[in-house]
Amino acid sequence: MRGFRGPWEAGPRGGRAEPPPAEGLAAWITGAVPDGWFTEPPTVTIDRDEVMIIGHLPSPQLAEGASDADRASAQQGRIAQHREDTREQRIKIAQQVEHRWRRKVSWGATCGDTEALFTTFSAPVMTRLRQSDRQVLDTLVDSGVARSRSEALAWCVRLVGQHADQWLGELRDAMGAVDELRRRGPNVGEA
């Protein structure tokens, strides 16, 4: 697409180009998703790189006394069929979002206890680490916990995320309050 800059491309001064604000994006997606795809509005998670859309599918009807393995297989089958049936429309919706909001779109679905992500975007993240930090990553690689330093770093980030959910949630809420204050604040450029 002409004029489209992916989240990984540099801005005018060599820094990261920020995508436009995501205001209205979740509501737009809810309106764009055809009625009947999901049992409720999809869950839309947005960051500066990606929009993750996860919809809940109805559970398949099984015979009474079906085993947990049968239930899981039926749920996986429901998700796989939904993925195939909706592919073309999901691509069209994703193209519109990527053009307008300059973020990659990922899709997934839940059915009962089963969740599957169809597509995901892995954003490269550059960082400088001191030797002691690199040694932590190398220990994870050498022990077989991770295959590479980048996989070890992703593992560490997931681990912190699991154990710091409450704190990270409070931090996100505080950042949202700051953004709201900025939005409502005086416009310094106008006189």
PDB file of C-alpha atoms in Angstrom:
ATOM      1  CA  MET A   1       0.000   0.000   0.000  1.00  0.00           C
ATOM      2  CA  ARG A   2       1.355   3.369  -0.998  1.00  0.00           C
ATOM      3  CA  GLY A   3       2.252   5.557   1.954  1.00  0.00           C
ATOM      4  CA  PHE A   4       1.823   2.767   4.492  1.00  0.00           C
ATOM      5  CA  ARG A   5       4.615   2.461   6.999  1.00  0.00           C
ATOM      6  CA  GLY A   6       4.756  -0.656   9.080  1.00  0.00           C
ATOM      7  CA  PRO A   7       5.424  -0.324  12.804  1.00  0.00           C
ATOM      8  CA  TRP A   8       8.950  -1.547  12.212  1.00  0.00           C
ATOM      9  CA  GLU A   9       9.873   1.245   9.806  1.00  0.00           C
ATOM     10  CA  ALA A  10      11.785   4.329  10.876  1.00  0.00           C
ATOM     11  CA  GLY A  11      10.178   7.732  11.191  1.00  0.00           C
ATOM     12  CA  PRO A  12      11.426  10.925   9.555  1.00  0.00           C
ATOM     13  CA  ARG A  13      14.363  11.324  11.949  1.00  0.00           C
ATOM     14  CA  GLY A  14      15.372   7.672  11.989  1.00  0.00           C
ATOM     15  CA  GLY A  15      13.296   6.958  15.117  1.00  0.00           C
ATOM     16  CA  ARG A  16      10.226   4.806  15.357  1.00  0.00           C
ATOM     17  CA  ALA A  17       7.178   6.044  13.413  1.00  0.00           C
ATOM     18  CA  GLU A  18       4.183   6.071  15.729  1.00  0.00           C
ATOM     19  CA  PRO A  19       0.878   4.799  14.351  1.00  0.00           C
ATOM     20  CA  PRO A  20      -2.193   7.026  14.559  1.00  0.00           C
ATOM     21  CA  PRO A  21      -4.249   6.936  17.771  1.00  0.00           C
ATOM     22  CA  ALA A  22      -6.424   3.845  18.139  1.00  0.00           C
ATOM     23  CA  GLU A  23      -9.549   5.777  19.151  1.00  0.00           C
ATOM     24  CA  GLY A  24     -12.619   4.033  17.812  1.00  0.00           C
ATOM     25  CA  LEU A  25     -10.658   1.046  16.527  1.00  0.00           C
ATOM     26  CA  ALA A  26     -12.216  -1.587  18.810  1.00  0.00           C
ATOM     27  CA  ALA A  27     -15.719  -0.307  18.043  1.00  0.00           C
ATOM     28  CA  TRP A  28     -14.956  -0.233  14.313  1.00  0.00           C
ATOM     29  CA  ILE A  29     -13.852  -3.879  14.447  1.00  0.00           C
ATOM     30  CA  THR A  30     -16.999  -4.862  16.350  1.00  0.00           C
ATOM     31  CA  GLY A  31     -19.031  -3.237  13.582  1.00  0.00           C
ATOM     32  CA  ALA A  32     -16.964  -4.772  10.780  1.00  0.00           C
ATOM     33  CA  VAL A  33     -17.168  -8.353  12.078  1.00  0.00           C
ATOM     34  CA  PRO A  34     -20.245  -9.975  10.507  1.00  0.00           C
ATOM     35  CA  ASP A  35     -23.165 -10.846  12.775  1.00  0.00           C
ATOM     36  CA  GLY A  36     -23.166 -14.509  13.666  1.00  0.00           C
ATOM     37  CA  TRP A  37     -19.411 -15.016  13.646  1.00  0.00           C
ATOM     38  CA  PHE A  38     -19.153 -14.940  17.429  1.00  0.00           C
ATOM     39  CA  THR A  39     -21.493 -15.399  20.385  1.00  0.00           C
ATOM     40  CA  GLU A  40     -20.501 -11.973  21.773  1.00  0.00           C
ATOM     41  CA  PRO A  41     -18.485  -8.954  20.623  1.00  0.00           C
ATOM     42  CA  PRO A  42     -14.853  -9.932  20.001  1.00  0.00           C
ATOM     43  CA  THR A  43     -12.136  -9.119  22.502  1.00  0.00           C
ATOM     44  CA  VAL A  44      -9.863  -6.537  20.872  1.00  0.00           C
ATOM     45  CA  THR A  45      -6.400  -5.932  22.327  1.00  0.00           C
ATOM     46  CA  ILE A  46      -4.424  -3.052  20.833  1.00  0.00           C
ATOM     47  CA  ASP A  47      -0.829  -1.938  21.193  1.00  0.00           C
ATOM     48  CA  ARG A  48       1.322   0.242  18.963  1.00  0.00           C
ATOM     49  CA  ASP A  49       2.261  -2.719  16.728  1.00  0.00           C
ATOM     50  CA  GLU A  50      -0.682  -5.094  16.630  1.00  0.00           C
ATOM     51  CA  VAL A  51      -4.421  -5.490  16.940  1.00  0.00           C
ATOM     52  CA  MET A  52      -5.420  -8.899  18.328  1.00  0.00           C
ATOM     53  CA  ILE A  53      -9.040  -9.873  17.638  1.00  0.00           C
ATOM     54  CA  ILE A  54     -10.340 -12.924  19.510  1.00  0.00           C
ATOM     55  CA  GLY A  55     -13.913 -14.081  19.154  1.00  0.00           C
ATOM     56  CA  HIS A  56     -15.874 -16.629  21.165  1.00  0.00           C
ATOM     57  CA  LEU A  57     -17.481 -19.448  19.184  1.00  0.00           C
ATOM     58  CA  PRO A  58     -20.444 -21.540  20.327  1.00  0.00           C
ATOM     59  CA  SER A  59     -19.515 -24.891  21.824  1.00  0.00           C
ATOM     60  CA  PRO A  60     -20.368 -27.907  19.675  1.00  0.00           C
ATOM     61  CA  GLN A  61     -23.165 -30.167  20.911  1.00  0.00           C
ATOM     62  CA  LEU A  62     -21.812 -33.544  21.976  1.00  0.00           C
ATOM     63  CA  ALA A  63     -23.464 -36.699  23.168  1.00  0.00           C
ATOM     64  CA  GLU A  64     -24.068 -36.972  26.885  1.00  0.00           C
ATOM     65  CA  GLY A  65     -21.070 -38.425  28.672  1.00  0.00           C
ATOM     66  CA  ALA A  66     -18.530 -37.228  26.083  1.00  0.00           C
ATOM     67  CA  SER A  67     -14.982 -37.351  27.400  1.00  0.00           C
ATOM     68  CA  ASP A  68     -12.823 -34.279  27.984  1.00  0.00           C
ATOM     69  CA  ALA A  69     -10.653 -35.380  25.050  1.00  0.00           C
ATOM     70  CA  ASP A  70     -13.717 -35.551  22.770  1.00  0.00           C
ATOM     71  CA  ARG A  71     -14.836 -32.119  23.977  1.00  0.00           C
ATOM     72  CA  ALA A  72     -11.388 -30.626  23.311  1.00  0.00           C
ATOM     73  CA  SER A  73     -11.259 -32.216  19.839  1.00  0.00           C
ATOM     74  CA  ALA A  74     -14.723 -30.905  18.979  1.00  0.00           C
ATOM     75  CA  GLN A  75     -13.755 -27.407  20.126  1.00  0.00           C
ATOM     76  CA  GLN A  76     -10.559 -27.529  18.041  1.00  0.00           C
ATOM     77  CA  GLY A  77     -12.622 -28.653  15.050  1.00  0.00           C
ATOM     78  CA  ARG A  78     -15.081 -25.780  15.518  1.00  0.00           C
ATOM     79  CA  ILE A  79     -12.234 -23.266  15.631  1.00  0.00           C
ATOM     80  CA  ALA A  80     -10.511 -24.794  12.568  1.00  0.00           C
ATOM     81  CA  GLN A  81     -13.739 -24.692  10.555  1.00  0.00           C
ATOM     82  CA  HIS A  82     -14.412 -21.090  11.558  1.00  0.00           C
ATOM     83  CA  ARG A  83     -10.881 -20.171  10.495  1.00  0.00           C
ATOM     84  CA  GLU A  84     -11.386 -21.689   7.042  1.00  0.00           C
ATOM     85  CA  ASP A  85     -14.910 -20.305   6.554  1.00  0.00           C
ATOM     86  CA  THR A  86     -13.967 -16.718   7.448  1.00  0.00           C
ATOM     87  CA  ARG A  87     -10.495 -16.428   5.898  1.00  0.00           C
ATOM     88  CA  GLU A  88     -11.356 -14.090   2.992  1.00  0.00           C
ATOM     89  CA  GLN A  89     -13.445 -11.708   5.092  1.00  0.00           C
ATOM     90  CA  ARG A  90     -10.850 -11.642   7.880  1.00  0.00           C
ATOM     91  CA  ILE A  91      -8.195 -10.667   5.342  1.00  0.00           C
ATOM     92  CA  LYS A  92     -10.382  -7.804   4.026  1.00  0.00           C
ATOM     93  CA  ILE A  93     -11.036  -6.498   7.546  1.00  0.00           C
ATOM     94  CA  ALA A  94      -7.333  -6.762   8.403  1.00  0.00           C
ATOM     95  CA  GLN A  95      -6.330  -4.834   5.272  1.00  0.00           C
ATOM     96  CA  GLN A  96      -8.682  -2.008   6.184  1.00  0.00           C
ATOM     97  CA  VAL A  97      -7.377  -1.834   9.754  1.00  0.00           C
ATOM     98  CA  GLU A  98      -3.745  -1.976   8.628  1.00  0.00           C
ATOM     99  CA  HIS A  99      -4.332   0.843   6.149  1.00  0.00           C
ATOM    100  CA  ARG A 100      -6.288   3.121   8.494  1.00  0.00           C
ATOM    101  CA  TRP A 101      -4.584   2.456  11.847  1.00  0.00           C
ATOM    102  CA  ARG A 102      -1.173   1.208  10.649  1.00  0.00           C
ATOM    103  CA  ARG A 103      -1.077  -1.844  12.874  1.00  0.00           C
ATOM    104  CA  LYS A 104      -0.801  -5.506  11.978  1.00  0.00           C
ATOM    105  CA  VAL A 105      -3.932  -7.547  12.658  1.00  0.00           C
ATOM    106  CA  SER A 106      -3.932 -10.930  14.336  1.00  0.00           C
ATOM    107  CA  TRP A 107      -6.932 -13.224  14.754  1.00  0.00           C
ATOM    108  CA  GLY A 108      -7.905 -15.944  17.157  1.00  0.00           C
ATOM    109  CA  ALA A 109     -10.920 -17.718  18.579  1.00  0.00           C
ATOM    110  CA  THR A 110     -12.029 -19.426  21.753  1.00  0.00           C
ATOM    111  CA  CYS A 111     -14.479 -22.283  22.000  1.00  0.00           C
ATOM    112  CA  GLY A 112     -15.196 -23.652  25.451  1.00  0.00           C
ATOM    113  CA  ASP A 113     -11.818 -24.112  27.144  1.00  0.00           C
ATOM    114  CA  THR A 114      -9.877 -24.073  23.867  1.00  0.00           C
ATOM    115  CA  GLU A 115      -8.183 -20.987  22.435  1.00  0.00           C
ATOM    116  CA  ALA A 116      -6.294 -20.828  19.153  1.00  0.00           C
ATOM    117  CA  LEU A 117      -4.489 -17.907  17.548  1.00  0.00           C
ATOM    118  CA  PHE A 118      -4.615 -17.982  13.757  1.00  0.00           C
ATOM    119  CA  THR A 119      -2.041 -15.324  13.100  1.00  0.00           C
ATOM    120  CA  THR A 120       0.229 -13.327  15.355  1.00  0.00           C
ATOM    121  CA  PHE A 121       2.725 -10.568  14.777  1.00  0.00           C
ATOM    122  CA  SER A 122       6.131 -10.833  16.432  1.00  0.00           C
ATOM    123  CA  ALA A 123       7.676  -7.393  16.667  1.00  0.00           C
ATOM    124  CA  PRO A 124      11.463  -7.204  16.724  1.00  0.00           C
ATOM    125  CA  VAL A 125      12.739  -5.390  19.802  1.00  0.00           C
ATOM    126  CA  MET A 126      16.254  -4.059  19.979  1.00  0.00           C
ATOM    127  CA  THR A 127      17.927  -3.732  23.356  1.00  0.00           C
ATOM    128  CA  ARG A 128      21.371  -3.287  24.814  1.00  0.00           C
ATOM    129  CA  LEU A 129      22.241  -5.630  27.650  1.00  0.00           C
ATOM    130  CA  ARG A 130      25.179  -5.586  30.010  1.00  0.00           C
ATOM    131  CA  GLN A 131      27.236  -8.720  30.458  1.00  0.00           C
ATOM    132  CA  SER A 132      25.417  -9.859  33.609  1.00  0.00           C
ATOM    133  CA  ASP A 133      22.082  -9.642  31.751  1.00  0.00           C
ATOM    134  CA  ARG A 134      23.482 -11.512  28.746  1.00  0.00           C
ATOM    135  CA  GLN A 135      24.753 -14.216  31.075  1.00  0.00           C
ATOM    136  CA  VAL A 136      21.194 -14.746  32.360  1.00  0.00           C
ATOM    137  CA  LEU A 137      20.001 -15.257  28.794  1.00  0.00           C
ATOM    138  CA  ASP A 138      22.948 -17.525  27.981  1.00  0.00           C
ATOM    139  CA  THR A 139      22.190 -19.660  31.064  1.00  0.00           C
ATOM    140  CA  LEU A 140      18.609 -20.125  29.812  1.00  0.00           C
ATOM    141  CA  VAL A 141      19.949 -21.112  26.373  1.00  0.00           C
ATOM    142  CA  ASP A 142      22.660 -23.434  27.738  1.00  0.00           C
ATOM    143  CA  SER A 143      20.147 -25.174  30.026  1.00  0.00           C
ATOM    144  CA  GLY A 144      17.734 -25.787  27.159  1.00  0.00           C
ATOM    145  CA  VAL A 145      14.973 -23.519  28.499  1.00  0.00           C
ATOM    146  CA  ALA A 146      15.316 -21.424  25.339  1.00  0.00           C
ATOM    147  CA  ARG A 147      16.902 -21.995  21.918  1.00  0.00           C
ATOM    148  CA  SER A 148      18.326 -18.501  21.512  1.00  0.00           C
ATOM    149  CA  ARG A 149      18.916 -15.263  23.365  1.00  0.00           C
ATOM    150  CA  SER A 150      15.840 -13.713  21.752  1.00  0.00           C
ATOM    151  CA  GLU A 151      13.669 -16.665  22.818  1.00  0.00           C
ATOM    152  CA  ALA A 152      15.160 -16.444  26.330  1.00  0.00           C
ATOM    153  CA  LEU A 153      14.361 -12.733  26.489  1.00  0.00           C
ATOM    154  CA  ALA A 154      10.774 -13.392  25.362  1.00  0.00           C
ATOM    155  CA  TRP A 155      10.527 -16.099  28.042  1.00  0.00           C
ATOM    156  CA  CYS A 156      11.708 -13.603  30.695  1.00  0.00           C
ATOM    157  CA  VAL A 157       9.166 -11.004  29.560  1.00  0.00           C
ATOM    158  CA  ARG A 158       6.335 -13.578  29.725  1.00  0.00           C
ATOM    159  CA  LEU A 159       7.468 -14.653  33.195  1.00  0.00           C
ATOM    160  CA  VAL A 160       7.463 -11.075  34.481  1.00  0.00           C
ATOM    161  CA  GLY A 161       4.060 -10.534  32.871  1.00  0.00           C
ATOM    162  CA  GLN A 162       2.616 -13.582  34.648  1.00  0.00           C
ATOM    163  CA  HIS A 163       3.929 -12.552  38.043  1.00  0.00           C
ATOM    164  CA  ALA A 164       3.332  -8.821  37.796  1.00  0.00           C
ATOM    165  CA  ASP A 165      -0.178  -8.686  36.264  1.00  0.00           C
ATOM    166  CA  GLN A 166      -1.642  -6.510  39.012  1.00  0.00           C
ATOM    167  CA  TRP A 167       1.251  -4.051  38.992  1.00  0.00           C
ATOM    168  CA  LEU A 168       1.310  -3.865  35.176  1.00  0.00           C
ATOM    169  CA  GLY A 169      -2.467  -3.286  35.176  1.00  0.00           C
ATOM    170  CA  GLU A 170      -2.094  -0.404  37.630  1.00  0.00           C
ATOM    171  CA  LEU A 171       0.707   1.037  35.515  1.00  0.00           C
ATOM    172  CA  ARG A 172      -1.437   0.833  32.343  1.00  0.00           C
ATOM    173  CA  ASP A 173      -4.342   2.517  34.180  1.00  0.00           C
ATOM    174  CA  ALA A 174      -2.043   5.318  35.325  1.00  0.00           C
ATOM    175  CA  MET A 175      -0.713   5.810  31.787  1.00  0.00           C
ATOM    176  CA  GLY A 176      -4.301   5.949  30.512  1.00  0.00           C
ATOM    177  CA  ALA A 177      -5.112   8.656  33.075  1.00  0.00           C
ATOM    178  CA  VAL A 178      -2.076  10.676  31.929  1.00  0.00           C
ATOM    179  CA  ASP A 179      -3.167  10.321  28.281  1.00  0.00           C
ATOM    180  CA  GLU A 180      -6.668  11.523  29.208  1.00  0.00           C
ATOM    181  CA  LEU A 181      -5.249  14.544  31.058  1.00  0.00           C
ATOM    182  CA  ARG A 182      -3.098  15.401  28.049  1.00  0.00           C
ATOM    183  CA  ARG A 183      -6.103  15.119  25.744  1.00  0.00           C
ATOM    184  CA  ARG A 184      -8.249  17.391  27.940  1.00  0.00           C
ATOM    185  CA  GLY A 185      -5.430  19.847  28.733  1.00  0.00           C
ATOM    186  CA  PRO A 186      -4.936  23.288  27.254  1.00  0.00           C
ATOM    187  CA  ASN A 187      -3.696  23.461  23.699  1.00  0.00           C
ATOM    188  CA  VAL A 188      -0.381  25.292  24.155  1.00  0.00           C
ATOM    189  CA  GLY A 189      -0.004  25.930  20.417  1.00  0.00           C
ATOM    190  CA  GLU A 190      -3.158  28.079  20.257  1.00  0.00           C
ATOM    191  CA  ALA A 191      -3.123  31.672  21.437  1.00  0.00           C
TER     192      ALA A 191
END
